[in-house]
mmCIF file of C-alpha atoms in Angstrom:
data_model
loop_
_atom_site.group_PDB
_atom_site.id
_atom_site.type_symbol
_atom_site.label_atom_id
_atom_site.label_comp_id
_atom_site.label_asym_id
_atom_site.label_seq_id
_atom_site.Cartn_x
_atom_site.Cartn_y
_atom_site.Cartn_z
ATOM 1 C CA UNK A 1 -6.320 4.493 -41.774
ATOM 2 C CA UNK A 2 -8.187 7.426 -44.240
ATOM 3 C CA UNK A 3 -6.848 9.876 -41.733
ATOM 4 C CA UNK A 4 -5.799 13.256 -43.182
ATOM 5 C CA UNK A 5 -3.110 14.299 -41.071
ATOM 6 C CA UNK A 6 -2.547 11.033 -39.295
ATOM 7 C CA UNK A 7 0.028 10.166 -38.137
ATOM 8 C CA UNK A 8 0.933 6.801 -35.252
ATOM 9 C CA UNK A 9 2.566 6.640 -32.393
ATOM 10 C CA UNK A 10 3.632 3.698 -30.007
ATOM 11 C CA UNK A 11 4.347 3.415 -26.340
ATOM 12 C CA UNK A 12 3.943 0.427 -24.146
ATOM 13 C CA UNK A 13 2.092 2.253 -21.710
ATOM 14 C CA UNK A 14 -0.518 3.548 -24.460
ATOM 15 C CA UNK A 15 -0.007 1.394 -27.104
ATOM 16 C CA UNK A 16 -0.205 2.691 -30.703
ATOM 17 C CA UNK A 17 -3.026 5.605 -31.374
ATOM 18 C CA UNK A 18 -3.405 8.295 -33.458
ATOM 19 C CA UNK A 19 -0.728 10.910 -32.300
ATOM 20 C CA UNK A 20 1.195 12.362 -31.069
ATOM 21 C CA UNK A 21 0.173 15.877 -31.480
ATOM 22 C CA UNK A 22 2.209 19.006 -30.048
ATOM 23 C CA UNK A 23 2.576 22.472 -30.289
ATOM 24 C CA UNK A 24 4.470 21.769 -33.854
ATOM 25 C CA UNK A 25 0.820 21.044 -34.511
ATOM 26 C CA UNK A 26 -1.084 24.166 -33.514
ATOM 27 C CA UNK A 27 -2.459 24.831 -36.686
ATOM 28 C CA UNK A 28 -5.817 23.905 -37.432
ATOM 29 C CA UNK A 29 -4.417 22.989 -40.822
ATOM 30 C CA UNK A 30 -2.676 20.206 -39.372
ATOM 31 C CA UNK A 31 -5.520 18.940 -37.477
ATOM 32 C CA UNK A 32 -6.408 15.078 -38.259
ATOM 33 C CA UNK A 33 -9.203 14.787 -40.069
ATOM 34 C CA UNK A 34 -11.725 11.871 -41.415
ATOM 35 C CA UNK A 35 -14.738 11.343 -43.100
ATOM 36 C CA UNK A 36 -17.145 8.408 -42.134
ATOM 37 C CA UNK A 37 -20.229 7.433 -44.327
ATOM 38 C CA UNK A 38 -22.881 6.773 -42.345
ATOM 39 C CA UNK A 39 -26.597 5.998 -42.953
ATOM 40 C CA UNK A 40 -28.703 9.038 -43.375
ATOM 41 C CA UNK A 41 -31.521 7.571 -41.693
ATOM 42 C CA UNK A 42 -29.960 6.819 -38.422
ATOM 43 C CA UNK A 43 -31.868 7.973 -35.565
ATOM 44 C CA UNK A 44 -28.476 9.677 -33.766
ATOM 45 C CA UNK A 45 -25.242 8.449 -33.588
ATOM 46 C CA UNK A 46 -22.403 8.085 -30.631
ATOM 47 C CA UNK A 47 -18.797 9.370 -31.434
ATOM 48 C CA UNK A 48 -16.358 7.177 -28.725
ATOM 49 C CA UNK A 49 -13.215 8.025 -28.144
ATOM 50 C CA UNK A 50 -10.017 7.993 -25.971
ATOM 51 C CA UNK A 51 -8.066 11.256 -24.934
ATOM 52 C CA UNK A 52 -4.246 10.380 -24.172
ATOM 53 C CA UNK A 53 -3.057 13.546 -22.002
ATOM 54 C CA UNK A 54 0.431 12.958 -22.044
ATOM 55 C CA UNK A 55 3.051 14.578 -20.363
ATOM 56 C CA UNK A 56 3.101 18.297 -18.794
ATOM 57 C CA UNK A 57 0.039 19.967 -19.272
ATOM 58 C CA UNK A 58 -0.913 23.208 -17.937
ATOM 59 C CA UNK A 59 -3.672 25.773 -18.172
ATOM 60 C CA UNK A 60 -4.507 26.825 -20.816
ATOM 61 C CA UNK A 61 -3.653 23.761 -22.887
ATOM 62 C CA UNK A 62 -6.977 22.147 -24.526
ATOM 63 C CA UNK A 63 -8.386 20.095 -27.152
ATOM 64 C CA UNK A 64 -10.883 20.752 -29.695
ATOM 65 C CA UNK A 65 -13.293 18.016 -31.285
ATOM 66 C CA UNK A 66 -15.003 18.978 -34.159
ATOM 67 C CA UNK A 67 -17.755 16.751 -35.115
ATOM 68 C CA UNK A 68 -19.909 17.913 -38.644
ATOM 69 C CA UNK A 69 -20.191 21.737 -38.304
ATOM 70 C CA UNK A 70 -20.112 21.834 -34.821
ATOM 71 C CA UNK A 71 -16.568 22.538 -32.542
ATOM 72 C CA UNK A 72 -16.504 20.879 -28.997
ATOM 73 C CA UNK A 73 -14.218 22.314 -26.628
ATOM 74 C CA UNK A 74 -13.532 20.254 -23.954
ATOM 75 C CA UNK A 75 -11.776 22.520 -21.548
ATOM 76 C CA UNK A 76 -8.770 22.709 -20.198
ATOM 77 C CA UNK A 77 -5.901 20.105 -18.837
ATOM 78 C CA UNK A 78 -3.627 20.090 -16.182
ATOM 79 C CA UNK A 79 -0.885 17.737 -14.983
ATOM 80 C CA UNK A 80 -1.919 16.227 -11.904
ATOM 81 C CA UNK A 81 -5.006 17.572 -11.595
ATOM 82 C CA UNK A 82 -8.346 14.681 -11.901
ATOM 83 C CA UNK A 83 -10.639 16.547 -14.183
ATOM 84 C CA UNK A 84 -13.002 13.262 -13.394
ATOM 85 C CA UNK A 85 -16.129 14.098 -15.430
ATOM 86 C CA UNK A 86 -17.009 17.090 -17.754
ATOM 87 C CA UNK A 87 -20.006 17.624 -19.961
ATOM 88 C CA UNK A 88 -21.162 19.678 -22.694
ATOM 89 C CA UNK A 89 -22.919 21.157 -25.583
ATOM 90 C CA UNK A 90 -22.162 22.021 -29.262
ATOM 91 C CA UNK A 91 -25.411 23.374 -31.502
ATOM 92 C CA UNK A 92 -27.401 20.266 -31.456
ATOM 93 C CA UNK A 93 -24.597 17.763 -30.201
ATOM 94 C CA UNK A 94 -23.968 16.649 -26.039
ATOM 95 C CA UNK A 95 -21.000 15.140 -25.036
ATOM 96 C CA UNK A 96 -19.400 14.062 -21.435
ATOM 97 C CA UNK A 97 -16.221 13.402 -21.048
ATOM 98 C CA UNK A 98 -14.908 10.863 -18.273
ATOM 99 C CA UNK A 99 -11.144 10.507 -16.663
ATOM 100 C CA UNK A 100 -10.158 6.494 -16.724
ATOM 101 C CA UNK A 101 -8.208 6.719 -13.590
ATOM 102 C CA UNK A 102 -6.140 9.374 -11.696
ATOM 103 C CA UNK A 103 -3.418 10.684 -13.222
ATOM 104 C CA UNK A 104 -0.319 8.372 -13.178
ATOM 105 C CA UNK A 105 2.689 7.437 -15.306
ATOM 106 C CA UNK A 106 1.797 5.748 -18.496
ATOM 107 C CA UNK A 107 4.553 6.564 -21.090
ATOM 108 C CA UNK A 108 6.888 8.259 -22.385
ATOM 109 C CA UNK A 109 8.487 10.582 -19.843
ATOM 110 C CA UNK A 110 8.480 9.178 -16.692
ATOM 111 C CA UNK A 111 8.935 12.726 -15.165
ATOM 112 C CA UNK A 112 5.367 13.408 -15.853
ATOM 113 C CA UNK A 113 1.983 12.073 -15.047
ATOM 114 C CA UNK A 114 -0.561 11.513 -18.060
ATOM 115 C CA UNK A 115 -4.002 10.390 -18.337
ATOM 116 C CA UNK A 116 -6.904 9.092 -20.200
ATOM 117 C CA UNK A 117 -10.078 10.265 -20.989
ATOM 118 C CA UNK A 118 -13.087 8.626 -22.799
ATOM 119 C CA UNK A 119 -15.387 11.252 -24.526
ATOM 120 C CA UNK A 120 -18.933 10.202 -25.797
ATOM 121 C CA UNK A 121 -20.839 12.444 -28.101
ATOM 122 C CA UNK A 122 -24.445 11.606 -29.145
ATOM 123 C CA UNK A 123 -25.132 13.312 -32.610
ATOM 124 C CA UNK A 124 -28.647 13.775 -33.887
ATOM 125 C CA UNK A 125 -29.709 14.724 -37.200
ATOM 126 C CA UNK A 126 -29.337 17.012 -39.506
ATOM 127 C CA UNK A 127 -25.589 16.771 -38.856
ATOM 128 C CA UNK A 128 -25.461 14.042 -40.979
ATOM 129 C CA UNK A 129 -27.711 14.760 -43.389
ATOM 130 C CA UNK A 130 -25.819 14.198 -46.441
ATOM 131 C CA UNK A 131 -24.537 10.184 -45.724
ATOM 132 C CA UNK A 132 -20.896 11.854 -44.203
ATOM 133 C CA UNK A 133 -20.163 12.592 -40.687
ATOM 134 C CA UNK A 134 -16.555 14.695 -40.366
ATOM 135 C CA UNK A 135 -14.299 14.182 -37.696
ATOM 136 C CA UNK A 136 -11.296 16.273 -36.335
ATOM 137 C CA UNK A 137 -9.622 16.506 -33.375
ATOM 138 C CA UNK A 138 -7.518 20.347 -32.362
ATOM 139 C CA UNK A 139 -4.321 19.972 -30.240
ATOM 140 C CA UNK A 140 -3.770 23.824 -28.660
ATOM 141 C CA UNK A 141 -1.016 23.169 -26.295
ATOM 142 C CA UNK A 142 1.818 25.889 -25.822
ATOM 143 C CA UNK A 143 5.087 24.800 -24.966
ATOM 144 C CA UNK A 144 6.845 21.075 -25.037
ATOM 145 C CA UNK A 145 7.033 18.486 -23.681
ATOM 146 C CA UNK A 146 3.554 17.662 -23.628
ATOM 147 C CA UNK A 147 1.569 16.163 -26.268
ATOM 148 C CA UNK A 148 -2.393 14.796 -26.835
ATOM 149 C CA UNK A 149 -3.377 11.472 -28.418
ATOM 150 C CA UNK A 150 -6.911 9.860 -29.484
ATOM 151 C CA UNK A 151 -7.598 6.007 -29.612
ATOM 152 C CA UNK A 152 -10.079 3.582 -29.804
ATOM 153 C CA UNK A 153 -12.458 5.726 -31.649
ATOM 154 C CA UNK A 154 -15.968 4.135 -32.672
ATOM 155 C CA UNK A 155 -18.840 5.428 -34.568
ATOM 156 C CA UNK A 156 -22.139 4.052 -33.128
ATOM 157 C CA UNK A 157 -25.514 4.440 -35.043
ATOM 158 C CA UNK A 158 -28.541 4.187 -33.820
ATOM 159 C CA UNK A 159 -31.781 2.861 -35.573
ATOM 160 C CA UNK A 160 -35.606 3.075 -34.386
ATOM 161 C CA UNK A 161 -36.720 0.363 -36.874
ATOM 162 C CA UNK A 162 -40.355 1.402 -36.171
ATOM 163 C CA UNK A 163 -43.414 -1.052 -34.770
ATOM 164 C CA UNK A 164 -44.035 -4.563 -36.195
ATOM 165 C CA UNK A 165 -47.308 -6.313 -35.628
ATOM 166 C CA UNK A 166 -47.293 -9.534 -34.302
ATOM 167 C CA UNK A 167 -49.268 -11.861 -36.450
ATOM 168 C CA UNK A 168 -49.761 -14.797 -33.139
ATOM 169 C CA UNK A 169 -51.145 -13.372 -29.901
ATOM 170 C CA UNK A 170 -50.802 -11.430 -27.626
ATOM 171 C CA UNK A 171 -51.166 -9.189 -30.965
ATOM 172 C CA UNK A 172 -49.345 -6.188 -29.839
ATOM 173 C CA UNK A 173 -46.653 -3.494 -31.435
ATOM 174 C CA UNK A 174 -43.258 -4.000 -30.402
ATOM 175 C CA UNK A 175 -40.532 -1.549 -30.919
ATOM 176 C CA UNK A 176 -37.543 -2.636 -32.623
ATOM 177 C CA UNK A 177 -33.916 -1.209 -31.852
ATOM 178 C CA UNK A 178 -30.948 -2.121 -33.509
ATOM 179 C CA UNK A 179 -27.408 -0.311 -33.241
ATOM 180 C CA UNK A 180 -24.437 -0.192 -36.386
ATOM 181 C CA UNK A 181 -21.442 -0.104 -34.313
ATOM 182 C CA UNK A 182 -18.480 1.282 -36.894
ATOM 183 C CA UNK A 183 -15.055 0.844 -35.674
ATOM 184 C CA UNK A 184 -12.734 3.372 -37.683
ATOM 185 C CA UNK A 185 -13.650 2.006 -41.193
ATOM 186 C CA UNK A 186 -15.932 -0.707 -40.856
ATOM 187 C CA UNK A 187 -19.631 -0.185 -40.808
ATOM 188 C CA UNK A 188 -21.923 -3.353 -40.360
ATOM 189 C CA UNK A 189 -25.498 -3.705 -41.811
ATOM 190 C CA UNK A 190 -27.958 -4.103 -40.057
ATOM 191 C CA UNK A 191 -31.551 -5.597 -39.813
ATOM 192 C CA UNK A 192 -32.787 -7.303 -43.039
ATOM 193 C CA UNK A 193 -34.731 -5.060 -45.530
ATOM 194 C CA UNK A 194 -37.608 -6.584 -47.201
ATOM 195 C CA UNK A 195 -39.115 -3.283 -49.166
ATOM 196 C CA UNK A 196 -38.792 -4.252 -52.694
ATOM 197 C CA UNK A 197 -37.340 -0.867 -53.359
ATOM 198 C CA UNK A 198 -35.061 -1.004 -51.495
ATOM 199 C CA UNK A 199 -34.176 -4.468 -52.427
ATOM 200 C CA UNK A 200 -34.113 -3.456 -55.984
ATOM 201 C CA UNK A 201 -31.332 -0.573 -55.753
ATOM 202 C CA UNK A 202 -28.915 -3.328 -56.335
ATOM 203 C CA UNK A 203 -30.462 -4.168 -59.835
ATOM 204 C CA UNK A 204 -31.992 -0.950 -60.970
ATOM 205 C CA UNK A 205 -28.529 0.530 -61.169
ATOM 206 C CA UNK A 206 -25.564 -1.764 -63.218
ATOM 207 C CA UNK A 207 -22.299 0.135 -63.954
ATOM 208 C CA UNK A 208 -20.627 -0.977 -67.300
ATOM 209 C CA UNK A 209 -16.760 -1.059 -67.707
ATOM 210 C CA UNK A 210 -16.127 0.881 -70.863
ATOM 211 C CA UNK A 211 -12.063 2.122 -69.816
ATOM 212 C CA UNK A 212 -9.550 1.493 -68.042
ATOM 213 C CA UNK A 213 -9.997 3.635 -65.183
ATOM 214 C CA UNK A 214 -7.228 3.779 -62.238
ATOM 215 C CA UNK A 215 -9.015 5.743 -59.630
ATOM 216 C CA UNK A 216 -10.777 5.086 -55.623
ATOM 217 C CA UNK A 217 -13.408 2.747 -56.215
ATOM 218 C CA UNK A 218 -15.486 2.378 -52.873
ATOM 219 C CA UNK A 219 -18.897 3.428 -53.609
ATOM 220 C CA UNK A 220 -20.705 4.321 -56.278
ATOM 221 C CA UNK A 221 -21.386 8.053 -57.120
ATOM 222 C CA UNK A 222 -24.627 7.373 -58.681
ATOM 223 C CA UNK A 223 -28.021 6.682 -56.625
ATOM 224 C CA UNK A 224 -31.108 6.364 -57.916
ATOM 225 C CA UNK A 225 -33.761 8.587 -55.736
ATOM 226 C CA UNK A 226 -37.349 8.136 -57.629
ATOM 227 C CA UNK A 227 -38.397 5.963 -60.753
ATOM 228 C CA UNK A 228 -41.693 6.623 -62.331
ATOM 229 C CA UNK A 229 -41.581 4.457 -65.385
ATOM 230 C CA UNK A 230 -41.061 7.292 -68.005
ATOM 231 C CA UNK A 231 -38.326 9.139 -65.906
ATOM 232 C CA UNK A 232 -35.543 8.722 -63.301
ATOM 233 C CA UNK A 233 -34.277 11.472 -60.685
ATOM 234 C CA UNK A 234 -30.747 10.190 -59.415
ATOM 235 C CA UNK A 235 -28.081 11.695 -57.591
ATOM 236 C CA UNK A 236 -24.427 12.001 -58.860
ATOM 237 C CA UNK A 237 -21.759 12.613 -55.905
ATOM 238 C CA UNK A 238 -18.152 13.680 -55.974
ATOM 239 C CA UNK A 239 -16.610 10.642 -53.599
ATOM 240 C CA UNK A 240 -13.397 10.205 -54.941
ATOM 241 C CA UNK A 241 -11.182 13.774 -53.264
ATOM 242 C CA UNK A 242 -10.729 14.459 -49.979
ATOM 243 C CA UNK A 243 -12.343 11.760 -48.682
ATOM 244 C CA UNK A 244 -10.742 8.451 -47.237
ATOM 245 C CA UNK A 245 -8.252 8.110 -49.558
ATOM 246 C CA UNK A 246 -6.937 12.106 -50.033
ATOM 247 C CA UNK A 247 -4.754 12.562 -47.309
ATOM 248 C CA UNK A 248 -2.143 13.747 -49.694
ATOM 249 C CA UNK A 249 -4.281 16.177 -51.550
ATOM 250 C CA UNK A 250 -3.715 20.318 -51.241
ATOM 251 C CA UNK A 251 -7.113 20.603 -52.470
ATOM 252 C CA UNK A 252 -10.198 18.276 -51.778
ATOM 253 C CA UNK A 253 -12.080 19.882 -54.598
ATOM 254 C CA UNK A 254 -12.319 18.040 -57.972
ATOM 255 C CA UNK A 255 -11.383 19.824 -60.961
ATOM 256 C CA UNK A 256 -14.858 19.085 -62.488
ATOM 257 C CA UNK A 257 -17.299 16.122 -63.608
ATOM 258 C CA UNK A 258 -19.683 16.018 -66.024
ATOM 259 C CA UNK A 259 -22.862 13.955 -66.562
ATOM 260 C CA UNK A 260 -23.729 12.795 -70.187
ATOM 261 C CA UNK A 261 -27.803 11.372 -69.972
ATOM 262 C CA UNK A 262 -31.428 11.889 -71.647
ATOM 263 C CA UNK A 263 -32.593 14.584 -70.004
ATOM 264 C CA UNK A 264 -36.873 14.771 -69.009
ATOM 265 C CA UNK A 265 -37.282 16.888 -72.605
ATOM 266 C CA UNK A 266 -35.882 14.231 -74.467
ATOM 267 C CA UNK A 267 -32.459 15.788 -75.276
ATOM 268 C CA UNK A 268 -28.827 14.624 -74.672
ATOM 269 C CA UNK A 269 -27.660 17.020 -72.154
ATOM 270 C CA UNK A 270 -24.101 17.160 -70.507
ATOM 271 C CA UNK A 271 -24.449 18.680 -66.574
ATOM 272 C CA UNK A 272 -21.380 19.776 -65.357
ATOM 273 C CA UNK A 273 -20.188 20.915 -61.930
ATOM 274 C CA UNK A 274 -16.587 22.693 -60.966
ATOM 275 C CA UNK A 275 -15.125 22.146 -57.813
ATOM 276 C CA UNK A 276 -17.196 20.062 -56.225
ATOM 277 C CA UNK A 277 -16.061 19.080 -52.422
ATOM 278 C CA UNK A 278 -15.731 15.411 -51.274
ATOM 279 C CA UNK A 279 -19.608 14.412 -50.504
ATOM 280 C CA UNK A 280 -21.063 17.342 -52.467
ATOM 281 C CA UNK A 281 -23.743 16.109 -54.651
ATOM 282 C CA UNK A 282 -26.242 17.152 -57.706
ATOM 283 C CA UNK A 283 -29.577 16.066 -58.785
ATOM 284 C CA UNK A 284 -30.673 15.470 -62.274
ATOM 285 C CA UNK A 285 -33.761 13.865 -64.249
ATOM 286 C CA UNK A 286 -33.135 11.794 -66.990
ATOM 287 C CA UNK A 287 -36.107 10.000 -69.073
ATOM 288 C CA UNK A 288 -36.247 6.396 -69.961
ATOM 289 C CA UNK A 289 -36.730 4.098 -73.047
ATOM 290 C CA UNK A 290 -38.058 0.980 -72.963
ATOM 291 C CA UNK A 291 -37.770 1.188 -69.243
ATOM 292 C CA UNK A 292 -34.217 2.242 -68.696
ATOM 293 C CA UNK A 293 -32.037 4.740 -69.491
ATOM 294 C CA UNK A 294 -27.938 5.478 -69.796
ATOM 295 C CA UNK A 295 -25.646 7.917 -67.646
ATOM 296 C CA UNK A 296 -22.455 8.520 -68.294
ATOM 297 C CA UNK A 297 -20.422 10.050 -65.664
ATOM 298 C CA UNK A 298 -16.565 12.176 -67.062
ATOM 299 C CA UNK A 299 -14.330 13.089 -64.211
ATOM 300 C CA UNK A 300 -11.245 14.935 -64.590
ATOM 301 C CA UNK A 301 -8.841 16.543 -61.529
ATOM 302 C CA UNK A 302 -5.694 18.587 -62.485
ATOM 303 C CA UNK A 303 -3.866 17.105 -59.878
ATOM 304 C CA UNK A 304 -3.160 13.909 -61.622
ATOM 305 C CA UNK A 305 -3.099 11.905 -59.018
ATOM 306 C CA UNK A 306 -7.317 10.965 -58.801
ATOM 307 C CA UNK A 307 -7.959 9.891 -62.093
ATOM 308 C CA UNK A 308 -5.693 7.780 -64.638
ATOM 309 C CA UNK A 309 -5.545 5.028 -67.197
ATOM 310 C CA UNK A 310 -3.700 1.642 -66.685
ATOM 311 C CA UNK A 311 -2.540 1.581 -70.317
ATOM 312 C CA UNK A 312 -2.166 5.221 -70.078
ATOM 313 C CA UNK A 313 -4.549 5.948 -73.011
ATOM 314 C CA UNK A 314 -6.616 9.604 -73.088
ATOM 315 C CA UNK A 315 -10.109 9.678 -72.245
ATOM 316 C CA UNK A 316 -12.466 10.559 -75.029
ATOM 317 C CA UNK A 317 -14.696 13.328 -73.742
ATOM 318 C CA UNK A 318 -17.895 14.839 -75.641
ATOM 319 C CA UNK A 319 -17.242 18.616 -76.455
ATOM 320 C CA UNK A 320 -20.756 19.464 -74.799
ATOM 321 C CA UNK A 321 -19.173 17.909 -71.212
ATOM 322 C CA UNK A 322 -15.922 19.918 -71.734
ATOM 323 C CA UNK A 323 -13.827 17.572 -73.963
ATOM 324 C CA UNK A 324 -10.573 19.639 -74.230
ATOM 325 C CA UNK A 325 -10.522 20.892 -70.657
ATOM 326 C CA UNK A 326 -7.961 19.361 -68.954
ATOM 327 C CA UNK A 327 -5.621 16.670 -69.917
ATOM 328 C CA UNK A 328 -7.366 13.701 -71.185
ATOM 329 C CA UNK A 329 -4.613 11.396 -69.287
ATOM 330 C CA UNK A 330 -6.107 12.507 -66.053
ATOM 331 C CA UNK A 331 -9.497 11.599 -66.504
ATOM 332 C CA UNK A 332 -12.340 8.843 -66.265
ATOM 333 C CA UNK A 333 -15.300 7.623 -67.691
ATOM 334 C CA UNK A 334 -18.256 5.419 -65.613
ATOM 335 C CA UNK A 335 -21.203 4.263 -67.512
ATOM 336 C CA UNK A 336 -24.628 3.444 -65.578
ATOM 337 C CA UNK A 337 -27.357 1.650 -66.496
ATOM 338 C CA UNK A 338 -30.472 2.931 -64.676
ATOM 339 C CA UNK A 339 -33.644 1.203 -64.518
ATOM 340 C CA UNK A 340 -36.917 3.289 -64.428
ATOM 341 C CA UNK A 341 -39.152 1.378 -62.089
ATOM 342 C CA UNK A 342 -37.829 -1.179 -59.084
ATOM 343 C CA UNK A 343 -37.544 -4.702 -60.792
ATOM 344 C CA UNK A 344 -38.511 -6.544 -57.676
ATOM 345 C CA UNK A 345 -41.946 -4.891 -57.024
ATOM 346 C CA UNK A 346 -43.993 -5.985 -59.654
ATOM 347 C CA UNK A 347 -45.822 -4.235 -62.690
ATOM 348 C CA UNK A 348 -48.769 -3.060 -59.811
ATOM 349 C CA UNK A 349 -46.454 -1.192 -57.616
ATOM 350 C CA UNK A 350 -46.732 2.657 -56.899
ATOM 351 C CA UNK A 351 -43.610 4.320 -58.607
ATOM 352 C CA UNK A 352 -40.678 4.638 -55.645
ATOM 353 C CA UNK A 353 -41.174 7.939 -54.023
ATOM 354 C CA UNK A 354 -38.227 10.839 -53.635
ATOM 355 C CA UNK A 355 -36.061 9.828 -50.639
ATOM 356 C CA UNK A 356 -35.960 12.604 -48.308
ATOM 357 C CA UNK A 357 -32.426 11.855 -47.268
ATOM 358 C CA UNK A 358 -31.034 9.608 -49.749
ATOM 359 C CA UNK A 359 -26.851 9.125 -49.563
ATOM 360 C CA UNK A 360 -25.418 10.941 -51.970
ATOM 361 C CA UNK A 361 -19.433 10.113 -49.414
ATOM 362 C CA UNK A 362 -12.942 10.724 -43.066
#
């Protein structure tokens, strides 16, 4: 699921995958495509996956995986030929790629010999950076009857956790490892967090309902980076087009959105950013009264088909954030309430610090 592009196919032999893709799909702009959030302090992660080589291939037929910024090629493949093992490099990424078997009948035409190859790419930072790790995968065969497939892909991430002192003897640091596995959408938690910061994000920011808004509604767009009492940096990030849920979208740039809040010299200021792609984020300062303050967040796309009312009633937009560009019908309005210091660290806690990689988004 989320997969621009995607498309299923079935076989008893292979089961059902993502696929299949052919020369019909040579284009790059048909390539599948998804977006993953993923924690932007993982150590590295591990992109898993299975490569269905079905039917006739021949030199020069080949795949392309591109992971972040960086394109993988993985060589070519041949009918009947056991590429066995292969391994790479792609700027900072390394991947190997293993055959599951010799090449046999699986499916479809039983005139042809297919098989399966699991690829495993370890991906450090900073191709992450930003919370969202892109994946794509580039069918370049010529001819047809033969066609590539991808399955059982998984997302691993991996977490140094740092040393812990044991409080009984023997008294030494230990190293903690834990690993996230993600399976296509699902990303677990993992080990239990018990910096009061970080366990007051959950109460420092409180969204209020104020419309009727018909749009995605995963995450929130807002997230608060440093509190200082007086003042409040947060991040505001476009996760609503061309990510999961776009597949169907020409264009995954939004229209615009526009941020309504108290800005650090005291005046109401309206921010507002064109085109923003899915993931793309801005950072603003807003200062706080009586240890809070308000953002409200107007998003607009001309597409129509992001943003909408259920009772199909216009959004009221101020003229400083752009209030008769667009069509009101196609808009929303999110309302924030930010705190301006971490509610569950006391009144004798140092102000939270700037994260240097705080999230901001297939």
């Amino acid at each position: 699921a989320g997969w621009v592009n995607g498309k299923l196919a079935f076989d008893t032999g292979f089961t059902q995958f993502l696929g299949q893709y052919d020369s019909s799909d040579e284009d790059s702009s048909e390539d599948p495509v998804k977006y993953y959030f993923v924690p932007k302090d993982a150590t590295y992660l591990t992109v898993e996956f299975d490569f269905y080589e079905i039917d006739n291939w021949a030199d020069p037929d080949c795949i392309y995986v591109y992971i972040a910024a960086q394109t993988l090629g993985l060589g070519f493949f041949t009918e009947g030929a056991d590429d066995g093992g292969k391994t790479g490099t792609a700027g900072t990424i390394t991947w190997t790629s293993e055959s599951q078997g010799p090449p046999a009948h699986i499916g479809f035409s039983s005139s042809h010999k297919d098989q399966i190859h699991h690829v495993t790419a370890t991906v450090p930072p900073p191709n992450f950076d930003d919370g969202l790790l892109r994946l794509s995968f580039g069918t370049r065969v010529e001819g047809s009857g033969k066609s590539a497939g991808y399955d059982n892909i998984k997302i691993t991430v991996h977490r140094d956790c740092g040393s812990r002192v044991l409080l009984q003897p023997p008294q030494e640091a230990i190293v903690a490892k834990e690993e996230e596995t993600l399976k296509e959408e699902t990303l677990k938690e993992g080990a239990v967090n018990t910096d009061c910061e970080e366990d007051s994000e959950g109460e420092d920011l409180r969204r209020v309902d104020v419309d009727k808004c018909i749009a995605p509604d995963r995450f929130d767009p807002i997230e608060i980076l440093s509190q200082d009492t007086d003042t409040v940096t947060f991040s505001v990030t476009q996760v609503w087009k061309g990510c999961d849920f776009g597949s169907f979208f020409q264009s995954r740039k939004l229209s615009w959105l526009a941020t309504d809040y108290v800005a650090s010299d005291g005046e109401l200021t309206c921010s507002k950013f064109n085109g923003l792609e899915c993931g793309e984020k801005k950072t603003l300062t807003a200062v706080c009264q009586d240890g809070e303050t308000i953002v409200d967040l107007f998003t607009y796309d001309g597409d129509g088909r992001v943003f909408g009312q259920s009772d199909d009633a216009p959004i009221v937009i101020p003229m400083a954030c752009g209030g008769d560009d667009g069509d009101a019908t196609k808009m929303c309005h999110y309302r924030y309430v930010v705190k301006c210091a971490p509610r569950k660290c006391g009144k004798t806690v140092e102000p939270r610090k700037v994260k240097k990689d705080s999230f901001s988004l297939f």
